[in-house]
PDB file of C-alpha atoms in Angstrom:
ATOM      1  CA  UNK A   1       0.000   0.000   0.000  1.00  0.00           C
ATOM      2  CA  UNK A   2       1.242   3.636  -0.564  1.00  0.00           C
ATOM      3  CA  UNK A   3       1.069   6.080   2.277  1.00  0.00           C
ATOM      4  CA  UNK A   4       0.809  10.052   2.357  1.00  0.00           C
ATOM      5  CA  UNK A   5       4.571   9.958   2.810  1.00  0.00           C
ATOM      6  CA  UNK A   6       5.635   7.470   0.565  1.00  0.00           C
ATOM      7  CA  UNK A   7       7.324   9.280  -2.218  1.00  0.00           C
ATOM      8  CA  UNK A   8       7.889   6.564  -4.505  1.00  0.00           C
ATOM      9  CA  UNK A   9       5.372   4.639  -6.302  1.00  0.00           C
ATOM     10  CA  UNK A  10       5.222   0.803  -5.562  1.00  0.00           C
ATOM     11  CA  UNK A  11       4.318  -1.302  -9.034  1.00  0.00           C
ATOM     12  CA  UNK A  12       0.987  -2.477  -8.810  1.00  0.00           C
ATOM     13  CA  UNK A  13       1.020  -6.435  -8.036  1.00  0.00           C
ATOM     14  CA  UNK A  14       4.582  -6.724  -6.326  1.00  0.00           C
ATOM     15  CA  UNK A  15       3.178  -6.989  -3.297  1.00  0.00           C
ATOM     16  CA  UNK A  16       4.719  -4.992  -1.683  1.00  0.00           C
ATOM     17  CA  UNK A  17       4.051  -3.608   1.870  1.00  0.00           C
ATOM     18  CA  UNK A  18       4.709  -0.041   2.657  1.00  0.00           C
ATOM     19  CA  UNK A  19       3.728   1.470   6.487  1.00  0.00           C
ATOM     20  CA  UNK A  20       2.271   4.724   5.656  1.00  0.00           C
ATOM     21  CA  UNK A  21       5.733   6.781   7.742  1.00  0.00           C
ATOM     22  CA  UNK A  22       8.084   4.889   5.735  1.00  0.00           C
ATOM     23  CA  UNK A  23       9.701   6.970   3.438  1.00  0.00           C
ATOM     24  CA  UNK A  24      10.824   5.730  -0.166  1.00  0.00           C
ATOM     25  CA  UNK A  25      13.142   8.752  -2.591  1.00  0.00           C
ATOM     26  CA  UNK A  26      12.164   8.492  -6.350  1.00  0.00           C
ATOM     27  CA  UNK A  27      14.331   5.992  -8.071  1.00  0.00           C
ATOM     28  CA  UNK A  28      14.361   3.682  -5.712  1.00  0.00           C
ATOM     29  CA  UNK A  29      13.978   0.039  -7.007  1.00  0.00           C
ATOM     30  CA  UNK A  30      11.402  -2.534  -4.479  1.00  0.00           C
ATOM     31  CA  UNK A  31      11.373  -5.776  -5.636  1.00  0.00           C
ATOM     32  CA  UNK A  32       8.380  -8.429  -5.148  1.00  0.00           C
ATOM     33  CA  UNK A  33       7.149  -9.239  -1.753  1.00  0.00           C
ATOM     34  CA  UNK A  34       9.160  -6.341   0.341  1.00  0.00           C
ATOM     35  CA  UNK A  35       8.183  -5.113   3.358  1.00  0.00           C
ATOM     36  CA  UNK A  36       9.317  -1.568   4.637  1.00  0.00           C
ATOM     37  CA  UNK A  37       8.019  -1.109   8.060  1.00  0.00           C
ATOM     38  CA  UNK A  38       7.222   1.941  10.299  1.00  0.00           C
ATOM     39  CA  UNK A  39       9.720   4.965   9.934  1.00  0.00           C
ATOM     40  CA  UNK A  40      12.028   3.481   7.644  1.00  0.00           C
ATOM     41  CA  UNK A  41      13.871   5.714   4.998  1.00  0.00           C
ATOM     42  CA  UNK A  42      15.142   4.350   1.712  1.00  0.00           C
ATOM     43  CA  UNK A  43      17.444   6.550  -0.457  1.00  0.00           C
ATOM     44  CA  UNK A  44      17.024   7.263  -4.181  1.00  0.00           C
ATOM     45  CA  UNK A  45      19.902   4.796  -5.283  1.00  0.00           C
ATOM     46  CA  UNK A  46      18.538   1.901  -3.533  1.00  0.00           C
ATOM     47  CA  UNK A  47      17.805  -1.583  -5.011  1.00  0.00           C
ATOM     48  CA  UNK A  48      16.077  -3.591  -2.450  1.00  0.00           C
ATOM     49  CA  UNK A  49      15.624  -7.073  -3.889  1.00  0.00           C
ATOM     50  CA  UNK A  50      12.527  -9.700  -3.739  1.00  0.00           C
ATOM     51  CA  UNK A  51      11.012 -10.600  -0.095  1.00  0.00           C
ATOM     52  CA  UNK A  52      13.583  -8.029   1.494  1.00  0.00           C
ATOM     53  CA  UNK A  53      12.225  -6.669   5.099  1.00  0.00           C
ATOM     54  CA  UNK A  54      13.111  -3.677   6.923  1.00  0.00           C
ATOM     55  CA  UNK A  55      11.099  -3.920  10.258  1.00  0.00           C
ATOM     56  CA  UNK A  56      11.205  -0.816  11.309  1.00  0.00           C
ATOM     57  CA  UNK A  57      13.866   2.656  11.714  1.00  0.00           C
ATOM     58  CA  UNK A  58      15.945   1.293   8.904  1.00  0.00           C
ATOM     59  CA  UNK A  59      17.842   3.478   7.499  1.00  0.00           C
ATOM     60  CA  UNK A  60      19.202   2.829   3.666  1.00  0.00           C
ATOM     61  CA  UNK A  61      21.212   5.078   1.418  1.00  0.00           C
ATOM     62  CA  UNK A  62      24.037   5.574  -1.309  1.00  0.00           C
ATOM     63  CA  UNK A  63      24.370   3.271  -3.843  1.00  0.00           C
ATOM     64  CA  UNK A  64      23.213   0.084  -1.937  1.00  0.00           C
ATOM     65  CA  UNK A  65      21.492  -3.634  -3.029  1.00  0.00           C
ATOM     66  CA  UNK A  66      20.051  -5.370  -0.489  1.00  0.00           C
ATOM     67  CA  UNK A  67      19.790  -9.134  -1.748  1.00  0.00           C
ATOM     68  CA  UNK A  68      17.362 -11.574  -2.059  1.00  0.00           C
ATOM     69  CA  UNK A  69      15.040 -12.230   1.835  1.00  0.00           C
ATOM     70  CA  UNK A  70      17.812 -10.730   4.000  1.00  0.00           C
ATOM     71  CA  UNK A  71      15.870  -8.938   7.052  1.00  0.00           C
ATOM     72  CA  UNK A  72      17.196  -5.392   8.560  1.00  0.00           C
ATOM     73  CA  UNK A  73      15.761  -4.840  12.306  1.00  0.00           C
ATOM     74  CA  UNK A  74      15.080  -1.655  13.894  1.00  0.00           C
ATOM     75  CA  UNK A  75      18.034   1.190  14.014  1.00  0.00           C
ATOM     76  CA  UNK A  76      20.409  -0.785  11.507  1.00  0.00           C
ATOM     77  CA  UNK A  77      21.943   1.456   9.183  1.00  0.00           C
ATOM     78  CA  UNK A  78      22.835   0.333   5.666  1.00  0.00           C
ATOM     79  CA  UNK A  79      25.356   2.290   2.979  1.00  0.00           C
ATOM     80  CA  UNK A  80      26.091   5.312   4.877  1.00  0.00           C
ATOM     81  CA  UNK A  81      28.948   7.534   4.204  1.00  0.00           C
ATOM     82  CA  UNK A  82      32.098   5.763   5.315  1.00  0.00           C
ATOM     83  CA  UNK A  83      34.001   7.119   8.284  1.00  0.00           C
ATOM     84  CA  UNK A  84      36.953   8.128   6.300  1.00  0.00           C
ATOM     85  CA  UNK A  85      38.356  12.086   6.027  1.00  0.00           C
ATOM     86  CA  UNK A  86      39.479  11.573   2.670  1.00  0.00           C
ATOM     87  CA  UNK A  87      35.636  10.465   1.498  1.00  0.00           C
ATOM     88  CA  UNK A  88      34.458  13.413  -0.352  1.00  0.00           C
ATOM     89  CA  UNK A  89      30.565  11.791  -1.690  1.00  0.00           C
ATOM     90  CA  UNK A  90      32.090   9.953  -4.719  1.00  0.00           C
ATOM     91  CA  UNK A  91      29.339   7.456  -5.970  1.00  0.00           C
ATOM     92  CA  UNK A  92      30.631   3.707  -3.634  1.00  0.00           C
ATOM     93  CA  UNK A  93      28.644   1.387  -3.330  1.00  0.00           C
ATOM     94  CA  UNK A  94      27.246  -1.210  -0.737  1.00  0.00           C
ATOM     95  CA  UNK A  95      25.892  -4.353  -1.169  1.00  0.00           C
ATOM     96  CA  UNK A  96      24.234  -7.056   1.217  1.00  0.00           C
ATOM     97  CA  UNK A  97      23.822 -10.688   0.018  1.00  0.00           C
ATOM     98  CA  UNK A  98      20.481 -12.973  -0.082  1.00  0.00           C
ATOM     99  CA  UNK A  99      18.997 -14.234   3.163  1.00  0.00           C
ATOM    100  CA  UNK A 100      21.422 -12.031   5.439  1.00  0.00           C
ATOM    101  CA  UNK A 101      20.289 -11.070   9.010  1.00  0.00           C
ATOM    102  CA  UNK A 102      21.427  -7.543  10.024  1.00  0.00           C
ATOM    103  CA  UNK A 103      19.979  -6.814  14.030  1.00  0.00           C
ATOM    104  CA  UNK A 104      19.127  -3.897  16.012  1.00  0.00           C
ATOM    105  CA  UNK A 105      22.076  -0.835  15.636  1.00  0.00           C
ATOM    106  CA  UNK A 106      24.522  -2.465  12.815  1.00  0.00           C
ATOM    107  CA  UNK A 107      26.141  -0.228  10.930  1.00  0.00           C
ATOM    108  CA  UNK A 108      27.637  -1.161   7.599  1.00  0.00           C
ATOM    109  CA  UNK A 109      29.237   1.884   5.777  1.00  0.00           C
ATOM    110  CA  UNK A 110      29.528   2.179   1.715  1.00  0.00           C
ATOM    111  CA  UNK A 111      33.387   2.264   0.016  1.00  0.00           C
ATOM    112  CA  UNK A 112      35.581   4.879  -0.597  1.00  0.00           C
ATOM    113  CA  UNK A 113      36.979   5.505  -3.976  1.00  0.00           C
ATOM    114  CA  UNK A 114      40.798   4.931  -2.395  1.00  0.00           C
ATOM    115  CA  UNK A 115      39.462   1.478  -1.059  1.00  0.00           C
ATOM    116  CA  UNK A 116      37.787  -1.029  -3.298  1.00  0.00           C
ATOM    117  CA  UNK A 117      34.864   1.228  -3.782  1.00  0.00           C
ATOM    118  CA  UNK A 118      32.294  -1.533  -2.586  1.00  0.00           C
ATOM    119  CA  UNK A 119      31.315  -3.049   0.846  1.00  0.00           C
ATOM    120  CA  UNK A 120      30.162  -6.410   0.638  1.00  0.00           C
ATOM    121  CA  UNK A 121      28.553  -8.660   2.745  1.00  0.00           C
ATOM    122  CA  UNK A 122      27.575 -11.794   1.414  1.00  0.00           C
ATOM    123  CA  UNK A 123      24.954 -14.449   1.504  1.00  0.00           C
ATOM    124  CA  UNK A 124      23.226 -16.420   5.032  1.00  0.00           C
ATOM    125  CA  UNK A 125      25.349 -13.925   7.154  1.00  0.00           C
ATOM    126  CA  UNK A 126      24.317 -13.227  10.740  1.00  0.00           C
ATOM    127  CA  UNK A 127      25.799  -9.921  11.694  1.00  0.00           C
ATOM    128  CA  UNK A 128      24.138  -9.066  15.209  1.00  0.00           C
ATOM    129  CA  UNK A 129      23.407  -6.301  17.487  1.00  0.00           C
ATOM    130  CA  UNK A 130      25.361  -3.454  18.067  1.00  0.00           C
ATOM    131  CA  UNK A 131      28.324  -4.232  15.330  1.00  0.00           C
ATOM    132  CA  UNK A 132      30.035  -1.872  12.780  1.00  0.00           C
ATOM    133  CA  UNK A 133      31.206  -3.130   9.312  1.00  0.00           C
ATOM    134  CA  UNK A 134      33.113   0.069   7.845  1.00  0.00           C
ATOM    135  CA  UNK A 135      34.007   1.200   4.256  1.00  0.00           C
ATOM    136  CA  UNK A 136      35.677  -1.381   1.919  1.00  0.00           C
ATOM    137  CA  UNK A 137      35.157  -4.434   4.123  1.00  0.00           C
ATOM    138  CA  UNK A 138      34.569  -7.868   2.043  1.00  0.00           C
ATOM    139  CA  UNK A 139      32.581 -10.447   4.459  1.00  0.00           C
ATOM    140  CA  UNK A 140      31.783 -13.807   2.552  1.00  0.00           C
ATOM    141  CA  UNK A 141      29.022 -15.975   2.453  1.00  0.00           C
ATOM    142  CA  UNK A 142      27.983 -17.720   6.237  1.00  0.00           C
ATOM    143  CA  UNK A 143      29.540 -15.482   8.431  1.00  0.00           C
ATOM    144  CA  UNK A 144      28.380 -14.685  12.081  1.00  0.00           C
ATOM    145  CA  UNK A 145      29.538 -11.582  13.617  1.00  0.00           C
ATOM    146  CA  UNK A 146      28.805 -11.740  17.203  1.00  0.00           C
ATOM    147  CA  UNK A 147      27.332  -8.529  19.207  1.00  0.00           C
ATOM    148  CA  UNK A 148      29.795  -5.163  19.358  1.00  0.00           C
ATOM    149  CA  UNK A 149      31.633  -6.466  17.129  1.00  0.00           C
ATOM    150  CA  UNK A 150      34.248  -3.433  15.354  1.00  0.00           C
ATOM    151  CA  UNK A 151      35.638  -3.474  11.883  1.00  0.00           C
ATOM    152  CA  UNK A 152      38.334  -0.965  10.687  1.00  0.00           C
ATOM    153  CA  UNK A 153      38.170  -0.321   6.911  1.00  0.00           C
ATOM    154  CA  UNK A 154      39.501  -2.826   4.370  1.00  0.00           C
ATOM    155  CA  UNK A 155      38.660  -6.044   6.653  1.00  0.00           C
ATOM    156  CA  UNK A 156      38.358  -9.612   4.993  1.00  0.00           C
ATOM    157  CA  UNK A 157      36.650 -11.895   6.619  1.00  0.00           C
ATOM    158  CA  UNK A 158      35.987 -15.330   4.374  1.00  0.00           C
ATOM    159  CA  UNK A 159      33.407 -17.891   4.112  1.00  0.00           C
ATOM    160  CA  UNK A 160      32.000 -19.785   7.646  1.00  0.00           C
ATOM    161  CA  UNK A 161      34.228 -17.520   9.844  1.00  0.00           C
ATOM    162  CA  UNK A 162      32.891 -17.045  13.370  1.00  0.00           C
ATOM    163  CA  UNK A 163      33.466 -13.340  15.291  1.00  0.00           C
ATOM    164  CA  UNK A 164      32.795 -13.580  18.490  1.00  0.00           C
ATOM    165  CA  UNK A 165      31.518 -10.577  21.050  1.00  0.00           C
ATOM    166  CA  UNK A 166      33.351  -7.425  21.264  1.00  0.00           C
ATOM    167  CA  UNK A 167      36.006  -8.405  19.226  1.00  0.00           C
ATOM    168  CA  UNK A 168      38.064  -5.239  17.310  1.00  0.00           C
ATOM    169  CA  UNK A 169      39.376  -5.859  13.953  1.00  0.00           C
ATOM    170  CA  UNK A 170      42.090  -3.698  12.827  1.00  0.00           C
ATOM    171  CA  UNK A 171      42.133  -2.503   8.933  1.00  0.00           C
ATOM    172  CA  UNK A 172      43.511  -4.369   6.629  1.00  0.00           C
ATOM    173  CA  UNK A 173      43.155  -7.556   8.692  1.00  0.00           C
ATOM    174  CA  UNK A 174      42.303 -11.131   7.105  1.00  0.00           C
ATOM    175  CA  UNK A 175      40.190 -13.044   8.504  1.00  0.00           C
ATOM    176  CA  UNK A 176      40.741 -16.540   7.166  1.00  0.00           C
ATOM    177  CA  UNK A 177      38.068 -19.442   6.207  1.00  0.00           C
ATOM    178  CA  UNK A 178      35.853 -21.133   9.144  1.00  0.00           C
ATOM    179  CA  UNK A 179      38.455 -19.054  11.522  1.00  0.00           C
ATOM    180  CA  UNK A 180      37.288 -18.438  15.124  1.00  0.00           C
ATOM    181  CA  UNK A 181      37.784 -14.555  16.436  1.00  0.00           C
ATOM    182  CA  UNK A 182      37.263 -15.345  20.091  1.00  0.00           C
ATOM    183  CA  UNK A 183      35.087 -12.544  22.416  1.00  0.00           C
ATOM    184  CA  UNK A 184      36.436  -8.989  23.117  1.00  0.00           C
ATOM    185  CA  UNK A 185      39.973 -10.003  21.115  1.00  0.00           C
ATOM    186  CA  UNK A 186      41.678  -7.195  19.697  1.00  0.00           C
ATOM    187  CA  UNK A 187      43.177  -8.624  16.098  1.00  0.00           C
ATOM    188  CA  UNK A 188      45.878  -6.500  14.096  1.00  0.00           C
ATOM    189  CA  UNK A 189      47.017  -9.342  12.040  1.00  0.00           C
ATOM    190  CA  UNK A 190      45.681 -12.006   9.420  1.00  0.00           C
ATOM    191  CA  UNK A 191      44.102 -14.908  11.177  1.00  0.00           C
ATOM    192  CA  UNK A 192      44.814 -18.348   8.748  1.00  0.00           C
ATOM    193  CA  UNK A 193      42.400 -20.442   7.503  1.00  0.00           C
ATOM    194  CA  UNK A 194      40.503 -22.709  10.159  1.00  0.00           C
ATOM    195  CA  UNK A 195      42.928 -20.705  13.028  1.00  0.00           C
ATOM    196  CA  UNK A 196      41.058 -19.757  16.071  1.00  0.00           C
ATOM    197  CA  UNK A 197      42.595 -16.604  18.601  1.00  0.00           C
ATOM    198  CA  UNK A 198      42.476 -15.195  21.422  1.00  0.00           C
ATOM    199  CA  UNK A 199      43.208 -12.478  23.513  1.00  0.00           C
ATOM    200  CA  UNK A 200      44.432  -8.836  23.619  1.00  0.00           C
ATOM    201  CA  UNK A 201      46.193  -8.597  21.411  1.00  0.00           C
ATOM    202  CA  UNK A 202      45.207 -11.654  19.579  1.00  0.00           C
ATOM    203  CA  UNK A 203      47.124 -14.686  19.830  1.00  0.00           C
ATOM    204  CA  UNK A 204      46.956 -17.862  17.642  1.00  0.00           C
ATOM    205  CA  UNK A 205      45.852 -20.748  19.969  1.00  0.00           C
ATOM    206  CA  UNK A 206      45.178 -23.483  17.417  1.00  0.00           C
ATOM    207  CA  UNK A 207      42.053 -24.595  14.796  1.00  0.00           C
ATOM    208  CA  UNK A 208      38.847 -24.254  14.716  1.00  0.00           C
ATOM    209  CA  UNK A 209      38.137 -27.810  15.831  1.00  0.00           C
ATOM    210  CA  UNK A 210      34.417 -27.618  16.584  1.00  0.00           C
ATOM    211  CA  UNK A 211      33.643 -26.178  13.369  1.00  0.00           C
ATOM    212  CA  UNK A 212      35.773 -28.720  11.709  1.00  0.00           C
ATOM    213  CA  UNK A 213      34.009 -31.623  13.193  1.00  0.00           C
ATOM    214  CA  UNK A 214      30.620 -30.153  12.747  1.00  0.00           C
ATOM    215  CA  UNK A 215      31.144 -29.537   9.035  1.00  0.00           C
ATOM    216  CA  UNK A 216      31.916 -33.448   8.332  1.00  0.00           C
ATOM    217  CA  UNK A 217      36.041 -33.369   8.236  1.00  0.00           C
ATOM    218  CA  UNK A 218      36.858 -36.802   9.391  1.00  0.00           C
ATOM    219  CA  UNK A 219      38.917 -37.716  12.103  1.00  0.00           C
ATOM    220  CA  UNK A 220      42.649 -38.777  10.121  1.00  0.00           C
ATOM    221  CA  UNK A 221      42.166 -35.309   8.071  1.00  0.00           C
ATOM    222  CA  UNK A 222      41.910 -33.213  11.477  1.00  0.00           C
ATOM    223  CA  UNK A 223      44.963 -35.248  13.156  1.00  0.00           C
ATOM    224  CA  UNK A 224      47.110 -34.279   9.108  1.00  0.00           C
ATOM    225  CA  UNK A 225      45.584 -30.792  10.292  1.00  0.00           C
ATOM    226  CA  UNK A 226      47.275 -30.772  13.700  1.00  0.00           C
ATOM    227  CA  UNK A 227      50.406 -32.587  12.724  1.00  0.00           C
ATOM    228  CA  UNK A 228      50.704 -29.850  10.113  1.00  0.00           C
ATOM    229  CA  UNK A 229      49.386 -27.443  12.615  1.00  0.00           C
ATOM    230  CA  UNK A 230      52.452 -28.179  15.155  1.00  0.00           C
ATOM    231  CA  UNK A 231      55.333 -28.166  12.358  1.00  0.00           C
ATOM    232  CA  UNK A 232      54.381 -24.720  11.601  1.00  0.00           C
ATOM    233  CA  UNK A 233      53.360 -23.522  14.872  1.00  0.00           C
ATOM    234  CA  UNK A 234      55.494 -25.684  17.731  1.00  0.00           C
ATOM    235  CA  UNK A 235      54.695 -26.218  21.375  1.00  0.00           C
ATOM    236  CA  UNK A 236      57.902 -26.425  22.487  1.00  0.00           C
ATOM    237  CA  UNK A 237      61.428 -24.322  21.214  1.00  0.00           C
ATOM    238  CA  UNK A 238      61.008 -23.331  17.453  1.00  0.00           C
ATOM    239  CA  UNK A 239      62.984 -25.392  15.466  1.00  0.00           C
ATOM    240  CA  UNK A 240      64.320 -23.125  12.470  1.00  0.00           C
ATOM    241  CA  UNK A 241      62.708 -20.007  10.982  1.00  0.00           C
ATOM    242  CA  UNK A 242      59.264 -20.002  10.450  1.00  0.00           C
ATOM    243  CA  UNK A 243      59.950 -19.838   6.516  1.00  0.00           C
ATOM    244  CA  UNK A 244      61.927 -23.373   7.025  1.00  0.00           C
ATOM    245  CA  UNK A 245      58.674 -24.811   9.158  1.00  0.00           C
ATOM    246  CA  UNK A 246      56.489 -23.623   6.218  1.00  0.00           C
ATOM    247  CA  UNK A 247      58.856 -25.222   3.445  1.00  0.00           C
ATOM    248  CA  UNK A 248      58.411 -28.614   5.622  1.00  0.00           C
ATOM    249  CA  UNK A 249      54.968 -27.954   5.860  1.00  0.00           C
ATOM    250  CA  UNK A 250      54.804 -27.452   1.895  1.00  0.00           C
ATOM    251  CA  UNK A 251      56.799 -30.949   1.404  1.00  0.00           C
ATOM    252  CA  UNK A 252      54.557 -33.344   3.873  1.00  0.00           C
ATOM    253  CA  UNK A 253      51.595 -31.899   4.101  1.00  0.00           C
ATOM    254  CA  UNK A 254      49.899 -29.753   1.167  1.00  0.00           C
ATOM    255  CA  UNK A 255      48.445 -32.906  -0.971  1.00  0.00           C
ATOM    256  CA  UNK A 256      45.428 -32.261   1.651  1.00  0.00           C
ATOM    257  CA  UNK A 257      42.984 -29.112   0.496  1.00  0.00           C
ATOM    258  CA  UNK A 258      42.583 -27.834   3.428  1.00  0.00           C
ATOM    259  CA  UNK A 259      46.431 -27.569   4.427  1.00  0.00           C
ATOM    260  CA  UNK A 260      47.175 -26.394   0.934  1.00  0.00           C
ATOM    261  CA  UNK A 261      44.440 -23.680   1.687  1.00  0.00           C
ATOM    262  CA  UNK A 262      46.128 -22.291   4.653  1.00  0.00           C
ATOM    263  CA  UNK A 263      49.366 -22.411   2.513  1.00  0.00           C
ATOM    264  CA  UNK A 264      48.025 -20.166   0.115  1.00  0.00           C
ATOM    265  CA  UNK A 265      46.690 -17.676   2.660  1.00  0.00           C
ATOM    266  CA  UNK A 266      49.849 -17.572   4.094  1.00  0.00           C
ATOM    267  CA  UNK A 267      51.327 -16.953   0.337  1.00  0.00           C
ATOM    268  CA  UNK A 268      49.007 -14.064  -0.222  1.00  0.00           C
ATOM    269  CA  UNK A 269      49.694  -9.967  -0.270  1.00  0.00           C
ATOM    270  CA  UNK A 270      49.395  -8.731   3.169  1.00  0.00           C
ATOM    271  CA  UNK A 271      49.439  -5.527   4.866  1.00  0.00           C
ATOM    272  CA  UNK A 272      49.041  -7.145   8.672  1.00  0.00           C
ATOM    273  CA  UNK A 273      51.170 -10.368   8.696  1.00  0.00           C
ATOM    274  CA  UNK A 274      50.329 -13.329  10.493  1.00  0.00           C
ATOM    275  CA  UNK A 275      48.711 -13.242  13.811  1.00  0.00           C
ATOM    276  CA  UNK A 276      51.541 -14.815  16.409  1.00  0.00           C
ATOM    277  CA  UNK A 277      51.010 -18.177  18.003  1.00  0.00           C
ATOM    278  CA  UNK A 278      50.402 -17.964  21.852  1.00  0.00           C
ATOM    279  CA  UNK A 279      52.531 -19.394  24.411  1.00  0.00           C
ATOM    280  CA  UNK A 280      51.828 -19.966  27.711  1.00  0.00           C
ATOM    281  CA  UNK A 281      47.946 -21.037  27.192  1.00  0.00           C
ATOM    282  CA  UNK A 282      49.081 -22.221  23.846  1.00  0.00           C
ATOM    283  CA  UNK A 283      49.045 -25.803  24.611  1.00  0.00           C
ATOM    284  CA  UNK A 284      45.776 -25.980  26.816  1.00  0.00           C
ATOM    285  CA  UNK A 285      43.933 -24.847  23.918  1.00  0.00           C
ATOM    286  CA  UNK A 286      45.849 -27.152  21.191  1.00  0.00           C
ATOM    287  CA  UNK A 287      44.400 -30.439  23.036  1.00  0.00           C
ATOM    288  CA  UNK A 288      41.131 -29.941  21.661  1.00  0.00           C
ATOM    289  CA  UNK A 289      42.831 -31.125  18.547  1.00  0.00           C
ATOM    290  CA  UNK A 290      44.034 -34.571  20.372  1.00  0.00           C
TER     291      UNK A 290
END
């Protein structure tokens, strides 16, 4: 239905559900079946795809998609101006995959034109309460980002990673695959693939063993994972440089995906380096692995 204050005119037969305070800039695009509850606001460059809700006190602006049944509660904020001095309105963009959930208060800020130019945020991510993903950031498909949880700009987080409360992600920090940010960790360096840290500043504890068992990897791969794990990162005194651990590594171990994964993460451009392995809790946390 089309209220007093709706400004732009919802095609006939979409289906689409308008409260009569939301208001809707000319030129926005409303797919099929969307929603747009009390006292939202949706800017003129928005594309709001098929069954999309915004519940209510959404805000969306800038050049922003929202994809395909993702849900926006109250006070979320979607393609704002980035927090960035050097922004100056150039046309970013912002884009939010299909079936996404954003909660109450999440901020997620469009790109700048010295970044990437886009934030993304992909499909079946679970971004809740209270957390900010700022200009440039690429999070992939899966992803749960855990209450108060802070980007800084240019943050990749990959596929199935898990951020956990109050955790502070310095820019230009990768997040690796099905890696575990644990709560109210402060991380200024690239987390590997399947790695799980802790602590201020974040330290590299061992893998992501729950999610590996959960997600089907049987048991001889995860015991190649931790005997792979160990030669790079030891308990006890390092034997050789870490570039001599990784060629061993390289030579026993990469036949198996999932190693060979972390090796090429650990092969890639970086601006942050490698999050350091812990050491006094270090092995506590490894015997998960066992």
């Amino acid at each position: 239905m089309e209220g007093t204050e709706v400004l732009h005119k919802v095609e006939e037969g979409s289906g689409a559900v308008i409260h009569p305070t939301a208001i809707i800039a000319p030129g926005a695009r409303i797919g099929r079946g969307v929603k747009v509850g009390p006292w939202c606001s949706v800017g003129a460059n928005v594309v709001i795809d098929d069954d999309v809700e915004l519940i209510s006190h959404v805000v969306v602006d800038g050049h922003t998609r929202l994809g395909v049944g993702s849900r926006y509660y109250p006070f979320s904020t979607v393609g704002m101006a980035p927090q960035d001095l050097k922004y100056n309105d150039e046309p970013t963009r912002c884009e939010v995959g299909a079936r996404t959930v954003v909660r109450e208060h999440v901020t997620i800020h469009r790109g700048t034109a010295t970044g990437c130019g886009v934030t993304h945020v992909g499909d079946d991510v679970l971004i809740m309460a209270n957390a900010h993903v700022a200009h440039d950031c690429q999070v992939g498909n899966r992803v749960i980002i855990v209450n108060n949880v802070v980007m800084g700009g240019h943050v990749v987080v990959e596929d199935d990673a898990r951020i956990m409360g109050s955790a502070a992600i310095h820019q230009f920090v990768r997040i690796g695959h099905a890696a575990l940010v644990g709560g109210v960790a402060g991380v200024e360096a690239d987390v590997i693939p399947y790695g799980s840290v802790l602590g201020n500043r974040a330290r590299l504890v061992g893998l992501h063993w729950i999610w590996l068992r959960r997600h089907g990897v049987s048991q001889p791969e995860i015991h190649q994972m931790r005997r792979a794990f160990l030669t790079l990162y030891p308990k006890g005194p390092e034997e050789g440089t870490f570039a001599e651990r990784l060629e061993r590594v390289r030579r026993d171990y990469s036949s198996d995906p999932r190693i060979q994964e972390v090796l090429t993460f650990i092969d890639s451009p970086s601006k942050r380096g490698l999050v350091r392995v812990a050491r006094g809790d270090y092995s506590a946390a490894e015997t998960e692995g066992a």
